[in-house]
Coordinates of C-alpha atoms in Angstrom, one line a residue:
M1 CA 13.2 157.6 147.6
S2 CA 11.9 161.1 148.0
I3 CA 12.9 164.0 145.8
R4 CA 14.6 165.6 148.8
T5 CA 16.6 162.5 149.5
T6 CA 17.6 162.2 145.9
S7 CA 18.7 165.8 145.7
L8 CA 20.8 165.4 148.9
A9 CA 22.4 162.3 147.4
R10 CA 23.3 164.2 144.2
L11 CA 24.7 167.1 146.2
S12 CA 26.8 164.7 148.3
A13 CA 28.2 163.0 145.2
I14 CA 29.0 166.4 143.7
A15 CA 30.7 167.5 146.9
L16 CA 32.8 164.3 147.0
C17 CA 33.9 164.8 143.4
C18 CA 34.9 168.4 144.1
A19 CA 36.7 167.3 147.3
A20 CA 38.6 164.7 145.3
A21 CA 39.5 167.2 142.6
L22 CA 40.8 169.9 145.0
P23 CA 44.1 168.1 146.0
A24 CA 44.9 167.5 142.3
A25 CA 44.3 171.1 141.5
H26 CA 46.2 172.3 144.5
A27 CA 49.1 170.0 143.7
Q28 CA 49.1 171.3 140.1
G29 CA 49.1 174.9 141.3
D30 CA 51.8 174.3 143.8
F31 CA 54.3 172.9 141.3
P32 CA 57.0 172.2 142.3
S33 CA 56.1 170.8 145.7
K34 CA 59.2 168.7 146.1
P35 CA 62.8 168.7 144.8
I36 CA 63.4 168.4 141.1
I37 CA 66.0 165.9 139.9
A38 CA 68.3 167.1 137.0
T39 CA 70.2 164.3 135.2
V40 CA 73.6 165.1 133.7
P41 CA 74.6 162.4 131.1
F42 CA 78.3 162.9 131.8
S43 CA 80.8 162.5 134.6
P44 CA 81.3 165.2 137.3
G45 CA 83.6 168.1 136.3
G46 CA 82.6 168.5 132.6
G47 CA 80.9 171.5 131.0
N48 CA 77.4 170.2 131.5
D49 CA 78.0 169.2 135.1
I50 CA 79.5 172.5 136.0
L51 CA 76.6 174.4 134.5
L52 CA 73.9 172.3 136.2
R53 CA 75.6 172.5 139.6
L54 CA 75.8 176.3 139.3
L55 CA 72.1 176.3 138.3
S56 CA 71.4 174.1 141.3
K57 CA 73.1 176.5 143.6
H58 CA 70.9 179.4 142.6
A59 CA 67.6 177.5 142.0
A60 CA 66.0 177.2 145.4
P61 CA 65.0 180.8 145.9
V62 CA 63.3 180.9 142.5
L63 CA 61.7 177.4 142.4
G64 CA 61.0 177.2 146.1
Q65 CA 62.5 173.7 146.0
N66 CA 66.0 172.3 145.6
L67 CA 67.3 171.2 142.2
I68 CA 69.3 168.0 142.7
V69 CA 71.9 167.0 140.2
E70 CA 72.5 163.4 139.4
N71 CA 75.2 162.1 137.1
K72 CA 74.4 159.2 134.7
P73 CA 77.4 158.9 132.4
G74 CA 78.1 156.4 129.8
A75 CA 78.1 155.7 126.1
G76 CA 78.8 159.3 125.2
G77 CA 75.7 160.6 126.9
Q78 CA 73.3 157.9 125.6
I79 CA 72.6 156.4 129.0
G80 CA 71.7 159.7 130.6
W81 CA 69.6 161.1 127.7
T82 CA 67.7 157.8 127.5
A83 CA 67.0 158.0 131.2
I84 CA 65.6 161.5 130.8
A85 CA 63.5 160.6 127.8
K86 CA 62.0 157.7 129.6
S87 CA 61.4 159.3 133.0
R88 CA 58.0 160.2 134.4
A89 CA 56.5 163.2 132.6
D90 CA 55.6 165.2 135.7
G91 CA 58.2 168.0 135.6
Y92 CA 60.2 166.5 138.5
S93 CA 62.6 164.7 136.3
I94 CA 64.6 166.9 133.9
G95 CA 68.1 166.9 132.5
A96 CA 71.0 168.6 130.8
T97 CA 71.0 169.0 127.0
S98 CA 74.1 169.5 124.9
L99 CA 73.8 170.3 121.2
P100 CA 75.1 169.1 118.8
S101 CA 76.4 166.2 120.9
M102 CA 73.0 164.6 121.4
V103 CA 72.2 165.1 117.7
I104 CA 75.6 163.6 116.6
L105 CA 75.0 160.6 118.9
K106 CA 71.6 159.9 117.3
A107 CA 72.8 160.5 113.8
L108 CA 75.7 158.0 114.1
R109 CA 73.9 155.5 116.2
P110 CA 70.3 155.2 114.8
A111 CA 69.5 152.4 117.3
T112 CA 70.1 154.7 120.2
P113 CA 66.9 154.3 122.4
Y114 CA 65.9 157.9 122.5
A115 CA 64.6 160.2 119.7
L116 CA 65.2 163.9 119.5
D117 CA 61.5 164.5 119.7
D118 CA 61.2 162.6 123.0
F119 CA 62.0 165.8 124.8
H120 CA 60.6 169.2 125.6
Y121 CA 63.6 171.6 125.2
V122 CA 62.9 173.9 128.1
C123 CA 65.7 176.4 127.6
N124 CA 69.3 176.9 126.5
I125 CA 71.7 178.6 128.9
Q126 CA 75.2 178.6 127.5
S127 CA 76.7 178.8 124.1
D128 CA 80.3 177.5 124.2
P129 CA 82.2 177.9 120.9
V130 CA 85.1 175.8 119.7
V131 CA 88.5 177.5 119.4
W132 CA 91.8 176.7 118.0
V133 CA 94.5 177.3 120.7
V134 CA 98.3 177.0 120.8
R135 CA 100.9 177.3 123.4
A136 CA 101.9 180.8 124.3
D137 CA 105.4 180.2 122.8
S138 CA 104.1 178.6 119.6
P139 CA 105.5 179.9 116.3
L140 CA 101.9 179.9 115.0
K141 CA 100.8 183.4 115.7
T142 CA 97.5 183.5 113.8
A143 CA 94.9 181.2 112.4
K144 CA 96.3 181.9 108.9
D145 CA 99.7 180.7 110.0
L146 CA 98.1 177.4 111.0
A147 CA 96.2 177.2 107.7
A148 CA 99.4 177.8 105.7
Q149 CA 101.3 175.1 107.6
A150 CA 98.4 172.7 107.2
M151 CA 98.4 173.3 103.4
D152 CA 102.1 172.5 103.1
A153 CA 102.5 168.8 102.2
K154 CA 106.0 168.8 103.7
K155 CA 104.7 169.8 107.1
K156 CA 102.4 168.0 109.5
V157 CA 100.0 169.6 111.9
N158 CA 98.8 167.5 114.9
V159 CA 95.6 168.7 116.4
A160 CA 94.3 167.4 119.8
G161 CA 90.7 167.4 120.6
D162 CA 87.8 165.7 122.4
G163 CA 86.7 162.6 120.4
P164 CA 86.1 160.6 118.5
Q165 CA 82.8 161.8 117.0
S166 CA 82.4 164.8 119.2
N167 CA 81.2 168.3 118.6
V168 CA 84.8 169.5 118.8
Q169 CA 85.9 167.1 116.1
L170 CA 83.0 167.9 113.9
Q171 CA 83.9 171.6 114.1
H172 CA 87.5 171.0 113.3
L173 CA 86.8 168.7 110.4
A174 CA 84.2 171.0 109.0
A175 CA 86.6 173.9 109.1
A176 CA 89.4 171.8 107.6
K177 CA 87.2 170.7 104.7
A178 CA 86.1 174.3 104.0
L179 CA 89.7 175.5 104.0
G180 CA 91.3 172.6 102.3
L181 CA 93.5 171.7 105.3
Q182 CA 95.4 168.5 105.9
T183 CA 95.7 167.8 109.7
N184 CA 96.1 164.8 111.9
F185 CA 93.3 164.9 114.5
I186 CA 94.2 163.0 117.6
S187 CA 91.3 162.1 119.9
F188 CA 91.4 162.4 123.6
N189 CA 88.8 161.6 126.3
G190 CA 87.7 165.2 126.7
S191 CA 89.0 168.7 126.1
G192 CA 90.9 168.7 129.4
P193 CA 93.3 165.9 128.4
A194 CA 93.6 167.4 124.9
I195 CA 94.8 170.7 126.4
T196 CA 97.2 168.8 128.7
A197 CA 98.7 167.2 125.6
L198 CA 99.1 170.6 124.0
L199 CA 100.7 172.1 127.1
G200 CA 103.1 169.2 127.2
G201 CA 104.2 169.8 123.6
Q202 CA 102.7 166.5 122.3
V203 CA 100.7 168.3 119.6
D204 CA 100.8 171.6 117.7
V205 CA 97.2 172.8 118.3
A206 CA 94.2 171.9 120.3
A207 CA 90.6 172.3 119.2
S208 CA 88.6 172.9 122.3
T209 CA 85.5 174.4 123.7
L210 CA 86.3 177.9 125.0
S211 CA 85.2 177.1 128.5
A212 CA 87.7 174.2 128.7
A213 CA 90.5 176.4 127.5
M214 CA 89.7 179.7 129.2
A215 CA 91.6 179.1 132.5
N216 CA 94.9 178.5 130.6
I217 CA 94.3 181.4 128.2
E218 CA 93.8 183.7 131.2
A219 CA 96.9 182.3 132.8
G220 CA 98.9 183.1 129.7
K221 CA 99.8 179.5 129.0
L222 CA 97.7 179.3 125.8
R223 CA 96.8 181.6 123.0
A224 CA 93.5 181.5 121.1
L225 CA 93.9 181.9 117.3
V226 CA 90.3 181.9 116.2
V227 CA 86.8 181.4 117.5
F228 CA 84.2 179.4 115.5
S229 CA 81.2 181.5 116.1
D230 CA 79.0 183.9 114.2
E231 CA 79.9 186.7 116.7
P232 CA 83.0 187.5 118.8
A233 CA 83.0 185.5 122.0
A234 CA 82.0 187.6 125.1
L235 CA 84.9 186.1 127.1
L236 CA 87.4 186.7 124.3
P237 CA 86.1 189.8 122.4
D238 CA 89.5 190.5 120.7
V239 CA 90.0 187.0 119.2
P240 CA 88.7 187.0 115.6
I241 CA 85.9 184.8 114.4
A242 CA 86.6 182.3 111.6
S243 CA 84.5 183.9 108.8
K244 CA 86.4 187.2 109.2
V245 CA 89.8 185.5 109.3
F246 CA 89.3 183.4 106.2
D247 CA 86.8 185.6 104.4
K248 CA 84.3 182.7 103.9
P249 CA 81.4 181.4 105.9
I250 CA 82.4 178.6 108.3
A251 CA 79.3 177.6 110.3
P252 CA 79.8 177.1 114.1
V253 CA 78.5 173.6 113.8
G254 CA 80.4 172.4 116.9
M255 CA 79.4 175.1 119.3
A256 CA 78.2 173.5 122.5
V257 CA 74.8 174.8 123.4
R258 CA 73.8 173.6 126.9
G259 CA 70.5 173.8 128.5
L260 CA 67.6 171.8 130.1
A261 CA 65.0 169.4 128.7
A262 CA 62.1 167.5 130.2
P263 CA 60.5 164.3 128.8
K264 CA 57.7 164.6 126.3
G265 CA 54.3 164.9 127.9
V266 CA 55.0 167.2 130.9
P267 CA 51.9 169.5 131.3
A268 CA 52.2 172.8 129.6
D269 CA 51.8 174.9 132.8
R270 CA 54.7 173.0 134.4
L271 CA 56.9 173.5 131.4
A272 CA 56.1 177.2 131.5
K273 CA 57.1 177.3 135.2
L274 CA 60.4 175.6 134.5
E275 CA 61.1 177.9 131.5
D276 CA 60.3 181.0 133.6
A277 CA 62.4 179.8 136.5
C278 CA 65.3 179.0 134.2
K279 CA 65.2 182.6 132.8
K280 CA 65.0 184.2 136.2
I281 CA 67.9 182.1 137.6
V282 CA 70.4 182.5 134.7
T283 CA 69.7 186.2 134.0
A284 CA 70.2 187.2 137.7
P285 CA 73.3 189.3 138.2
A286 CA 74.7 186.9 140.9
F287 CA 74.4 183.9 138.6
V288 CA 75.9 185.8 135.6
A289 CA 78.9 187.0 137.7
E290 CA 79.6 183.6 139.0
A291 CA 79.2 182.0 135.6
K292 CA 81.8 184.4 134.2
D293 CA 84.3 183.5 136.9
L294 CA 83.8 179.8 135.8
G295 CA 84.3 180.7 132.1
I296 CA 80.6 180.3 131.2
A297 CA 79.1 182.8 128.8
V298 CA 75.4 182.9 129.5
Q299 CA 73.2 183.1 126.5
Y300 CA 69.6 182.4 127.5
M301 CA 67.2 181.0 124.9
G302 CA 63.6 180.2 125.7
M303 CA 61.6 177.1 124.8
A304 CA 60.5 178.0 121.3
D305 CA 64.0 179.1 120.2
A306 CA 65.6 176.0 121.9
E307 CA 63.2 173.7 120.0
A308 CA 64.0 175.5 116.7
L309 CA 67.8 175.1 117.3
V310 CA 67.4 171.3 117.6
K311 CA 66.0 171.3 114.0
T312 CA 68.8 173.5 112.7
S313 CA 71.5 171.4 114.5
T314 CA 70.0 168.2 113.1
Q315 CA 70.2 169.5 109.5
E316 CA 73.8 170.6 110.0
V317 CA 74.9 167.4 111.5
E318 CA 73.2 165.3 108.8
S319 CA 75.0 167.3 106.1
L320 CA 78.4 166.7 107.8
K321 CA 78.2 163.4 109.7
D322 CA 80.2 161.5 107.0
L323 CA 83.2 163.5 108.1
L324 CA 83.0 161.7 111.5
K325 CA 82.8 158.3 109.9
K326 CA 86.2 158.5 108.2

């Protein structure tokens, strides 16, 4: 074979390699080039589902592709989060996160087939604090009134809430422990049924996420006594936070922080695009306004802060998980 023929063969081989590489590079640069599937580990109508469907509504102009929401409920979120963790790590399969719920689930069920480090936590979007609410006609006018009644051995305080072993129950039990309260926590399948029980006079108080109680608060049917948060809630700025009411630190361990995660192994550039898209979508005025109408307080948090919060939440849950075992 001549030198010229050999050179042509080498050039042809190089050209073929370059041609083969171009579609991959093009596909990588065009991400996303098809719709993205977002898994919600709960049934339609809950806090995570409402948030993800609102995100989906506003996603296409930013992503250039649709964000399709799929519900995979069951086992308190275990089925959905396991599906997200084990999905293909290409950026096209993502899902809803909810802290501390996914941490509580793993802490109380060590055999759960996902680990907290099986995910890239792309962003957090909503911080939804737990509140104590009573009926508008309740004789309990303040959180201190509730605490005083719960300290009286002759009186009984029935508290409805999502449970068992939920973020709401964790917050209530942590506060009761810090304040020395004796209450009877009654578990319901979600904050909605718990609030219905309160409205029907079956219980004295409900512990609820703010978003679940907000419509009835605005309608004048319920009154919020206290917010378990480090800062006043944007949707209820006049309702005091627990540490101010009781003059002692009460960590907001049950605050539902909702966002997005992808399975471990998604390329860094695709994660960056997802993070950037999330920020653009949820900080846009139209999204913020619609979220407010739905009782969603937007509090964006990028990937680094979202990852750090998982570690903080894990430490808090580990220190308090025995309360949920009683």
